[in-house]
XYZ file of C-alpha atoms in Angstrom:
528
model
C 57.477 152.933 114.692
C 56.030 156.629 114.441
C 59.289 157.590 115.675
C 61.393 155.455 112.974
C 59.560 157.537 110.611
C 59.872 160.689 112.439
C 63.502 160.277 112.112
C 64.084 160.513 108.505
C 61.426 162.681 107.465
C 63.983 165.274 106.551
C 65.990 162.852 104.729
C 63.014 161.517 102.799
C 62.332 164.524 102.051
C 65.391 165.708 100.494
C 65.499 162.111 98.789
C 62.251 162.612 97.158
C 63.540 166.106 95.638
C 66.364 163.590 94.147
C 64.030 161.155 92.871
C 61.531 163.614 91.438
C 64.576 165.041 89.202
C 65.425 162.039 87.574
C 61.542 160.463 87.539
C 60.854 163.758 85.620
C 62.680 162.925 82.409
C 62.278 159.280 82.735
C 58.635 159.516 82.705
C 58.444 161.494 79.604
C 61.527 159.956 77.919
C 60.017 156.561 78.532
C 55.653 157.593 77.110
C 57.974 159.517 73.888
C 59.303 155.616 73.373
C 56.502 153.659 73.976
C 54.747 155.810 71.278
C 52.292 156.794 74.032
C 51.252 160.847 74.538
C 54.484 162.084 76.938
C 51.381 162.826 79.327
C 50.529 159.836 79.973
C 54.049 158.850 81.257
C 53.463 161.485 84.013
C 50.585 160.496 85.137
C 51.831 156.821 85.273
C 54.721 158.440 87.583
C 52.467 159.979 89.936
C 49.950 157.028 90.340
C 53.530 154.991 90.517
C 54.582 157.291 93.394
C 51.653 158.600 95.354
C 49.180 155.394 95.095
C 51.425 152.865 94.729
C 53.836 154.171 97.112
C 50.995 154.236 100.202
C 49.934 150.298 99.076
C 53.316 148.906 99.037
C 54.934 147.371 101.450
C 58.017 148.472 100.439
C 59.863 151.531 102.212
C 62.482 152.222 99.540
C 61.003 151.194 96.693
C 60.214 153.479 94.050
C 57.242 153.052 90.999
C 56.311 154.617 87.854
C 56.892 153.893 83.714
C 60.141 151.410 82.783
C 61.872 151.015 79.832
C 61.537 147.312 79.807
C 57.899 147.463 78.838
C 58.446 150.319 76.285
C 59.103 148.059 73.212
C 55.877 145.519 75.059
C 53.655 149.045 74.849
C 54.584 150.430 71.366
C 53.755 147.017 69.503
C 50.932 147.333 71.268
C 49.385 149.928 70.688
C 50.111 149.557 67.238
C 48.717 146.125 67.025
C 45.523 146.968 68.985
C 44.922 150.262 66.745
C 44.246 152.732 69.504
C 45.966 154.363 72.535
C 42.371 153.829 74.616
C 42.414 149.889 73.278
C 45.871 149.384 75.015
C 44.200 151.207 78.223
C 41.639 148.858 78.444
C 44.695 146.062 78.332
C 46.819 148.060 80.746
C 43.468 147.918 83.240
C 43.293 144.490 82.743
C 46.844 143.710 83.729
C 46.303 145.585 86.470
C 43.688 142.399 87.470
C 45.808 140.206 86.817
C 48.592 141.494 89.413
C 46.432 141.723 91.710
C 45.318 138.091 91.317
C 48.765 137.336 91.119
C 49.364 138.771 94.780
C 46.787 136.742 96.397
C 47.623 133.256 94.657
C 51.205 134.275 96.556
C 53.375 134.569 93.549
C 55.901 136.718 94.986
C 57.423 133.783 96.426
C 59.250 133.941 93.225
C 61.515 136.192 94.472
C 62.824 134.405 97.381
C 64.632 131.804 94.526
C 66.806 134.562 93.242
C 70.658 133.916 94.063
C 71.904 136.958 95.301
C 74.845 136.993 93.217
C 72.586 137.769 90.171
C 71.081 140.290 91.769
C 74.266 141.800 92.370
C 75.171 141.427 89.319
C 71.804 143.038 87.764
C 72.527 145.942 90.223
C 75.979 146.469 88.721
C 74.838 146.388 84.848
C 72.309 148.639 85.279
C 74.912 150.826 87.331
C 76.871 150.672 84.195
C 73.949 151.104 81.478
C 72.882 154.056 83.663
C 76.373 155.896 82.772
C 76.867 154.205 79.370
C 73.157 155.824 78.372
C 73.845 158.998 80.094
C 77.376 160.596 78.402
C 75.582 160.790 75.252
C 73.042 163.595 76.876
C 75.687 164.683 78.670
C 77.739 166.207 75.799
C 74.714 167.175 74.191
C 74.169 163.988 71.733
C 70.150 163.145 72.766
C 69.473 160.746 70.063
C 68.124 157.611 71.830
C 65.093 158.329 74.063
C 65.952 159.421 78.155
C 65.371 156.715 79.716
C 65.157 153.649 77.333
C 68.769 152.421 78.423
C 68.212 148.878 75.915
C 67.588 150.775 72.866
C 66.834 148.045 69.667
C 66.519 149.651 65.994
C 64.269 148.264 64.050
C 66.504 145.716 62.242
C 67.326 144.559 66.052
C 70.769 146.140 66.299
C 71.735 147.333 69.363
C 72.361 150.666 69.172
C 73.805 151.643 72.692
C 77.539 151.589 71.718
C 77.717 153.123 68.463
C 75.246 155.842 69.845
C 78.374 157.029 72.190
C 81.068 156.682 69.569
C 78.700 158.967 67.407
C 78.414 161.266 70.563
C 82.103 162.232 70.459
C 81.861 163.593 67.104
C 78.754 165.543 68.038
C 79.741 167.068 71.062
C 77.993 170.152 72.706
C 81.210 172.246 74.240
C 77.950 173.858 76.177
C 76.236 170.688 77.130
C 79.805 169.223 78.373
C 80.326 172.385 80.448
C 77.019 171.925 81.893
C 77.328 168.408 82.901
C 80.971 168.812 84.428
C 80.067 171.705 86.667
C 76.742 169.735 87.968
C 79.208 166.576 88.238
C 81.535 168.277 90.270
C 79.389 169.968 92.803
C 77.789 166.415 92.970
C 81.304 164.705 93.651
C 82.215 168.161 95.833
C 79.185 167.627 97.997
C 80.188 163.880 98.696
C 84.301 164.051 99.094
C 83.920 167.847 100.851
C 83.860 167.857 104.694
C 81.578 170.800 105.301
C 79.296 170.121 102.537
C 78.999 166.425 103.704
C 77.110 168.077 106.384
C 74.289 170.137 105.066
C 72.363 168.005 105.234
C 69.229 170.163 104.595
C 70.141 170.956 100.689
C 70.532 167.941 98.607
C 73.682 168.176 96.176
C 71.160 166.817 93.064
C 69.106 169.960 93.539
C 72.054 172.174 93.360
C 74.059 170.227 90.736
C 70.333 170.950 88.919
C 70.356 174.652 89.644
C 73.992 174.935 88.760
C 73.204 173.931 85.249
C 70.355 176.006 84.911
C 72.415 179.042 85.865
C 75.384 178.302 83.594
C 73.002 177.423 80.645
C 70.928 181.153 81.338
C 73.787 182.618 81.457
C 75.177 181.001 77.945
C 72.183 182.678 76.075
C 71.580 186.070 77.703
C 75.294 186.515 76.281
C 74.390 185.142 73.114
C 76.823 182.701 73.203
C 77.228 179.207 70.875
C 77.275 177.297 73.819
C 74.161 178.225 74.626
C 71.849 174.436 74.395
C 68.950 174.795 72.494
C 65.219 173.193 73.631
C 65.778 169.871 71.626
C 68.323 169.413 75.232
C 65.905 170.731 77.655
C 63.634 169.097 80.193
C 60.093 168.884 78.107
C 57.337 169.108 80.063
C 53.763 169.431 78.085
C 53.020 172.883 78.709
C 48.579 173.033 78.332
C 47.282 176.826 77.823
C 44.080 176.440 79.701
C 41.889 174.001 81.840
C 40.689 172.929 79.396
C 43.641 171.835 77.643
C 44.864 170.431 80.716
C 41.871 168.086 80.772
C 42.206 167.068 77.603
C 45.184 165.307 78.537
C 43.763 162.488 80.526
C 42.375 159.275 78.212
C 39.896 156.425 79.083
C 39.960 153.045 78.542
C 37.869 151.755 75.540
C 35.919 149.325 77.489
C 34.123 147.897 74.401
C 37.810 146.441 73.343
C 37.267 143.770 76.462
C 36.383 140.921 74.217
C 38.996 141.370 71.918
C 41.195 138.020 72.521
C 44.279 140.579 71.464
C 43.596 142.536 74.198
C 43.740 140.552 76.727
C 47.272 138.535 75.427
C 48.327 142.402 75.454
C 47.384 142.027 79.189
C 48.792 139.179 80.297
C 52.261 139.802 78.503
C 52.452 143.278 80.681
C 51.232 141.681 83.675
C 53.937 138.958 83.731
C 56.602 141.527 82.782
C 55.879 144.263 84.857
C 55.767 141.807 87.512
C 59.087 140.199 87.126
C 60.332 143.324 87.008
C 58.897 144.549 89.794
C 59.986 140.955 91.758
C 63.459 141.540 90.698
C 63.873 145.227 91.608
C 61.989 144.594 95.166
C 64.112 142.002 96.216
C 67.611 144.756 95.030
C 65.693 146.992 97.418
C 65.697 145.249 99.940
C 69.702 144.416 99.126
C 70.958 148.159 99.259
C 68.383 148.695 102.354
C 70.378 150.399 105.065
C 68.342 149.061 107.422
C 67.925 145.727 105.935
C 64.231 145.543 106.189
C 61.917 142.713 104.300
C 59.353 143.158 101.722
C 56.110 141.397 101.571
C 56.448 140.356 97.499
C 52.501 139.691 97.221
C 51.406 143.047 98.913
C 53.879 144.384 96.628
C 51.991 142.822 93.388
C 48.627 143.829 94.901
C 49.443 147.594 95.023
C 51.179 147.341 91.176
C 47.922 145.996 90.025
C 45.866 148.790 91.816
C 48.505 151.322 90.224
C 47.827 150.326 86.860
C 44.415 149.371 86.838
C 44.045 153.817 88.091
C 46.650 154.706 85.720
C 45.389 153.207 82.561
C 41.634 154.177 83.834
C 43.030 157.895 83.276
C 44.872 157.434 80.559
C 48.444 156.910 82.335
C 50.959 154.237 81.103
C 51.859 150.969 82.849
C 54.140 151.293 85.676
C 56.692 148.691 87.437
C 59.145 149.200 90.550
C 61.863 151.064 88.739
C 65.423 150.242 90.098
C 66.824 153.671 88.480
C 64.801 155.803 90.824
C 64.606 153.064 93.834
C 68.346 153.345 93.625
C 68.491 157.123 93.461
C 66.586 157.368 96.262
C 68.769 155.367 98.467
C 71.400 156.716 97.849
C 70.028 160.336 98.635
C 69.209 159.013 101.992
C 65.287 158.057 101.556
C 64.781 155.218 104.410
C 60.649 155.139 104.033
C 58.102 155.462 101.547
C 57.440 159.068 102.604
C 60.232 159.297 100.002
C 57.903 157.903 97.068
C 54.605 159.597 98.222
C 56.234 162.990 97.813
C 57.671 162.340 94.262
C 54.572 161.824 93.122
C 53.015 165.066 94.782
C 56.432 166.910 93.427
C 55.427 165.377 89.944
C 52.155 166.385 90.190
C 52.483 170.215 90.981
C 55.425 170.490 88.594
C 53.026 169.388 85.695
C 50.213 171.973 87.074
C 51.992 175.168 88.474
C 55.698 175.072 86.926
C 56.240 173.712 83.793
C 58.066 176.540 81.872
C 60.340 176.701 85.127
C 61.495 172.920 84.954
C 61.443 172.942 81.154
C 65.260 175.038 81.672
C 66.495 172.271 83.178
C 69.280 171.017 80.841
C 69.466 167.042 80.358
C 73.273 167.791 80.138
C 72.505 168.129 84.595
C 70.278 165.663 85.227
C 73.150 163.080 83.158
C 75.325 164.155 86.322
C 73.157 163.159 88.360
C 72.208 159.760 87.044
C 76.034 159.313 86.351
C 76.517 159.125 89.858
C 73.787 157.235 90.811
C 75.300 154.580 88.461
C 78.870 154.865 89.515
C 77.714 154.051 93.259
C 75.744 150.713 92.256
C 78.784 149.906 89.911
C 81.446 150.890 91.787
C 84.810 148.643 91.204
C 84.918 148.104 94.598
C 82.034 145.480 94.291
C 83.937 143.972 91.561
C 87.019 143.372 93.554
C 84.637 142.393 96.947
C 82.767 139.957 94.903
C 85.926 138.655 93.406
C 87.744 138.360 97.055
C 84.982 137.081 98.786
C 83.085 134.693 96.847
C 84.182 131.587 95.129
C 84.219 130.880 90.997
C 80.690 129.430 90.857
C 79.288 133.213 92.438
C 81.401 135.393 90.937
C 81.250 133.736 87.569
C 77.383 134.213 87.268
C 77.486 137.876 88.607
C 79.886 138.832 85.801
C 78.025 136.829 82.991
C 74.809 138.491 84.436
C 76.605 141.833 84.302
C 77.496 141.775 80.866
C 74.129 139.832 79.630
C 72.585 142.482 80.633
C 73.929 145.148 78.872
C 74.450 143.421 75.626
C 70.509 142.504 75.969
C 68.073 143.355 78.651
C 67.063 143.093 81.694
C 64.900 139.868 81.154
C 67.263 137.947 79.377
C 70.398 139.221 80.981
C 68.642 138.145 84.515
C 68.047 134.944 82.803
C 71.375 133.963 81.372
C 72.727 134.619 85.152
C 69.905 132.287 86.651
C 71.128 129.830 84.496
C 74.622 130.009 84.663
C 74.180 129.967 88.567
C 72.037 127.071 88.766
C 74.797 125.379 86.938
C 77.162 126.023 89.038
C 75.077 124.942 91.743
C 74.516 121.673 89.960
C 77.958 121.500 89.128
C 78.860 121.733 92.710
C 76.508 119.410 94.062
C 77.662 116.585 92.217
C 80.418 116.568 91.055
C 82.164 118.296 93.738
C 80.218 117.034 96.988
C 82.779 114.969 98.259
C 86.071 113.470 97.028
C 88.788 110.890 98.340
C 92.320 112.068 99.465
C 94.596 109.080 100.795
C 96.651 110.026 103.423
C 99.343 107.591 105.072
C 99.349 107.003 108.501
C 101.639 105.103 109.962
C 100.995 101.419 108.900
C 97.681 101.894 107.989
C 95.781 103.900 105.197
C 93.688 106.786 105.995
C 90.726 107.814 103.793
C 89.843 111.327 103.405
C 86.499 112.732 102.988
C 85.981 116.659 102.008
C 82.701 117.589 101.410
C 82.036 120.665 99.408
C 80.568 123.692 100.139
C 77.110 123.011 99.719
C 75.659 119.535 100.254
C 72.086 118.704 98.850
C 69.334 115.404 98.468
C 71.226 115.234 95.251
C 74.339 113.468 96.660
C 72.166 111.480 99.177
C 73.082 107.943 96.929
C 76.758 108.559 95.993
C 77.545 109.236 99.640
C 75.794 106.585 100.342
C 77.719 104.118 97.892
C 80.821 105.950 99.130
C 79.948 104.970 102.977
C 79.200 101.526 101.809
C 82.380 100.536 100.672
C 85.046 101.733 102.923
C 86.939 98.786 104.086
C 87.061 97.273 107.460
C 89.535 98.512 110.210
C 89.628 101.252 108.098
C 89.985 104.997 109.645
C 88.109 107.841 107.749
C 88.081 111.302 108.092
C 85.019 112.978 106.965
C 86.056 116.990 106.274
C 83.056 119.625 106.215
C 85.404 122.549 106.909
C 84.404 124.003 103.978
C 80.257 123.402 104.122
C 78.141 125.893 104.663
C 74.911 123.523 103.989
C 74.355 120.076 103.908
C 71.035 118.589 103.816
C 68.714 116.837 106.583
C 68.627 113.373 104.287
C 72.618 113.646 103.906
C 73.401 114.446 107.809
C 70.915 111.364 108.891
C 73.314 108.976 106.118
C 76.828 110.466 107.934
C 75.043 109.694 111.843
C 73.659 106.330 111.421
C 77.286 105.464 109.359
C 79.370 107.047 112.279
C 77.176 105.627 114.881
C 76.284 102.214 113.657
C 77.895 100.856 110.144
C 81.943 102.287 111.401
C 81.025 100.241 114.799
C 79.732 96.821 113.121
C 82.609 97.132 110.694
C 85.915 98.659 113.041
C 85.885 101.869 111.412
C 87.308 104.725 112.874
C 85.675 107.795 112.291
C 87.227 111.437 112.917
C 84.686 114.151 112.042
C 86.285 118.011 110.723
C 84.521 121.195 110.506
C 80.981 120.255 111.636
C 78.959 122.187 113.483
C 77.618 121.437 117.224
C 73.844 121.741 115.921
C 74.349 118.733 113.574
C 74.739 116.245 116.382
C 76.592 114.231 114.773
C 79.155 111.978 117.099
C 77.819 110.108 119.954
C 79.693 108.274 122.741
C 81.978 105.592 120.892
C 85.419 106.014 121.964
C 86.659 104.912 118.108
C 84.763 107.752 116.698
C 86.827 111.366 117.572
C 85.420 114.925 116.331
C 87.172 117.967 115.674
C 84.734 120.879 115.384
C 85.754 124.246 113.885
């Protein structure tokens, strides 16, 4: 094991650079929505990465502040009157995770088709890049990082956000963001850059905007981009100032009943969340490695119960950065850890350094990072490989999601998969085909591609009333499952009702394991 992790340290490493560049704007994009003080989305990033990082179980996951509880944390802090009242119900959620991992409700995520999760992958692929051009030509209106922006009337204000963009382009901004773009596409179509493995293309996409920006204003040029399109990290004169910046809980808000509705709204979302973008993880895992769900919940709960004790806000396994640091080549949670120590001495030794970033560079970098989890090449695998009732729910989830959110997009996909699972089941587990044979007639049985307890009765009734001297052949070519209950009904028929009644029985497509034919010499079995 020591040596697993010896192997990528350098790639973890290099990763966690990567992740720390976009966590940086995310955290303080995300506290600016959630009407929280932007420090308290940094410290929420470095409890997310450090604490929560050495509790999980997790090697690729990635914690800190989402945007899916921003709109959940503005109403309430609004609603409980204080910034220190919603601490105490951020510490309580924290409980109730915790609780939650020992009661073993991580199981949850093991009922998630995978097809929705591919499909939840690809949207937020596609929101990353939809949310990012705007800040790439300059055009920062909705906050980094809240990629399901809602106005107050509840209009979605995504799409007409870009088409506003165009008018209101930044020639500088653009500039900025196609130079860091093409040193990031450079360093992954380019041979010899392929290899250096010891700079990561992020950092110098990063530094290449920097440069081009510093450059705009020491010639006092228009396309010089002003602070409003900087990196903006808080920037604290003295210790004491520093200090200042940390919050407590206001423990005497504990027996406020709205408090603790306020806690068990974030705990359920934050934990779905987390649930959902665990078992992605564990999807784009190179080395296809498990996570234990509960130990997972137990180590959000202690995340946020520290985070809200010091003022930080609540925190969920965040698919942006999970996915960023996959794709930079993170393989353990060394990856995470040193985020959160790179967040941490950014905020206390270099502020005024990473406050030159432009946003213009780091929308390069997330642009890319989206392109690889939407890629049309999943589009086109999903639609050659699976069948209607898979790919149909990964393109409703797909575009639920991005005309919602997460919650409900994820949702509308559940459902339109279990339909299609339904539908399957029974309306499509088996069907007659007649087939003349010679003199006599031959019934044909297909059975679909997934067989459950809920077409134990109609194969039943079918079994029942074949005719005598009949010959049947029973087709599971095409079946990938079919249930214990079922395969008992299709031995005791081919073993004892076809005998009694002179039926002959040729069996198609099953498997060896099922055990299925016995010795009869009427009953024949073709296994593929």
């Amino acid at each position: 094991m020591k040596r697993l992790k010896s192997k990528y340290v350098q790639s973890d490493l290099r990763a966690s650079l990567v992740v720390f560049l976009v966590a940086l704007p995310l955290c303080l994009g995300i506290a600016l929505a959630s009407g929280a003080p932007l420090f308290s989305g940094i410290i929420s990033g470095v409890v997310g990465g450090i604490v929560v990082g050495f509790l999980s179980n997790s090697q690729l996951s990635v914690s800190g502040p989402a945007a899916g509880l921003t709109a959940i944390i503005l109403a309430a802090i609004s609603s409980l009157g204080s910034f220190e009242g919603f601490l105490m119900a951020g510490v309580l959620a924290g409980v109730f995770q915790i609780i939650l991992g020992y009661v073993k409700a991580g199981v949850i995520s093991n009922y998630l088709p995978s097809n929705v999760i591919e499909g939840m992958l690809a949207a937020i692929g596609i929101i990353i890049i939809l949310t990012q051009l705007p800040h790439a030509v300059g055009y920062d209106v909705l906050h980094e990082g809240d990629y399901f922006y809602v106005d107050k009337e509840g209009k979605h204000q995504l799409f007409s956000t870009i088409i506003d963009a165009i008018n209101f382009t930044h020639i500088g901004a653009l500039l900025v963001a196609l130079s860091s773009l093409a040193v990031l596409i450079s360093f992954e179509r380019v041979s010899f850059l392929k290899k250096i493995r010891a700079v990561p293309g992020a950092l110098i996409a990063v530094l290449v905007g920097v440069a081009l920006n510093e450059a705009f204003k020491i010639s006092g040029s228009s396309l010089a981009i002003g602070p409003n399109h900087l990196v903006s990290l808080p920037v604290p004169s003295s210790i004491t100032e520093f200090w200042a910046q940390f919050r407590s809980p206001d423990f005497t808000q504990i027996a406020n009943p709205e408090v603790w509705i306020v806690a068990f709204t974030i705990a359920a979302v934050a934990s779905i969340e987390t649930l959902l973008c665990i078992e992605a993880a564990d999807k784009i895992d190179p080395l296809k490695r498990f996570t234990n769900t509960n130990t997972e919940l137990k180590a959000q709960g202690v995340g946020n119960i520290l985070s809200c004790a010091i003022g930080g806000i609540p925190m969920t396994s965040v698919i942006v950065r999970t996915s960023a640091n996959v794709s930079s080549g993170g393989r353990t949670k060394l990856s995470a850890i040193s985020h959160g120590f790179l967040l941490l001495i950014a905020v206390l030794v270099i502020p005024n350094i990473l406050n030159k970033i432009p946003l213009a560079s780091l929308a390069a970098v997330l642009i890319m990072i989206g392109y690889k989890l939407a890629n049309p090449k999943i589009f086109k695998h999903m639609w050659k490989t699976s069948r209607k009732f898979q790919f149909i729910p990964f393109v409703v989830t797909v575009i639920a999601i991005i005309m919602t959110d997460l919650l409900i997009g994820i949702g509308i996909g559940m459902l339109i998969s279990v339909y299609f699972i339904l539908r399957g089941n029974v309306k499509l587990a088996y069907f007659f085909k007649k087939e003349l044979h010679k003199d006599d007639e031959t019934i044909r049985v297909e059975l679909a591609q997934e067989v459950s307890f809920l077409n134990k009765a109609a194969i039943k009734q079918t079994f029942i009333h074949f005719p005598e001297n009949s010959r049947v052949i029973i087709d599971a070519s095409n079946t990938v499952y079919i249930d214990h209950d079922v395969l008992q009904i299709i031995r005791d028929f081919v073993n004892i009702s076809s005998k009694e009644r002179n039926i002959t029985v040729e069996l198609v497509g099953f498997r060896k394991e099922y055990n299925i034919e016995n010795s009869q010499t009427h009953v024949t079995s073709v296994v593929h």
